[in-house]
């Protein structure tokens, strides 16, 4: 009846508008897809430039607020946050300088800790480049040596950062677990055992700390301690 005719006409009109009835013809469905893709690319590039403009403006605002009151630590932190969001190499260097200034001013370790995290982020990127080069040239001895040297440097600096954090926050068992794990990975089982013994006092790290402790005891030839620790690890898993 009439209702059906109207419904069909409406559907036909939608199909025509969408270009679905011209599939395979110029100006048909594929053309619509291409136009939609082009439109999306324009919108994306517009959004990216808007985001860049926005972050540049936010940095200028944070910059002005900090300049007016350089002793105000929340304003310093806000500027650091904005610089790290933009994340250019010079932004990261500036963020490190600001954080170290915050540390010198307040003597609060968290500023020094955050500066260390930015440094590690930079080193990690450098390490990735050496890794890619070493993997792309497995027979190139120089590329392999450079990667191993970069890996050792990163490991030493990371260890130093965690060590400083443990000294600053001696009751934080999560940090002790991290440090114990790093010593374990280096085969320094004496240091690892002392830290992991403490770390297992926190339920969140207990299972992993016991597993590493058992392996450390075993590596040192303390088999009775290793067996007792593995037993504890199994009991911990069962609870």
mmCIF file of N, CA and C in Angstrom, residues 14 48 139 144 150:
data_model
loop_
_atom_site.group_PDB
_atom_site.id
_atom_site.type_symbol
_atom_site.label_atom_id
_atom_site.label_comp_id
_atom_site.label_asym_id
_atom_site.label_seq_id
_atom_site.Cartn_x
_atom_site.Cartn_y
_atom_site.Cartn_z
ATOM 1 N N UNK A 14 17.769 7.560 0.612
ATOM 2 C CA UNK A 14 18.972 7.421 1.453
ATOM 3 C C UNK A 14 20.088 6.747 0.679
ATOM 4 N N UNK A 48 45.397 18.412 15.355
ATOM 5 C CA UNK A 48 46.794 18.355 15.828
ATOM 6 C C UNK A 48 47.356 19.764 15.963
ATOM 7 N N UNK A 139 75.735 -8.560 12.651
ATOM 8 C CA UNK A 139 77.149 -8.922 12.451
ATOM 9 C C UNK A 139 78.097 -7.751 12.675
ATOM 10 N N UNK A 144 76.975 -3.754 18.167
ATOM 11 C CA UNK A 144 76.662 -4.606 19.325
ATOM 12 C C UNK A 144 77.303 -4.049 20.598
ATOM 13 N N UNK A 150 75.507 1.114 26.116
ATOM 14 C CA UNK A 150 74.348 1.974 26.421
ATOM 15 C C UNK A 150 73.441 1.292 27.442
#
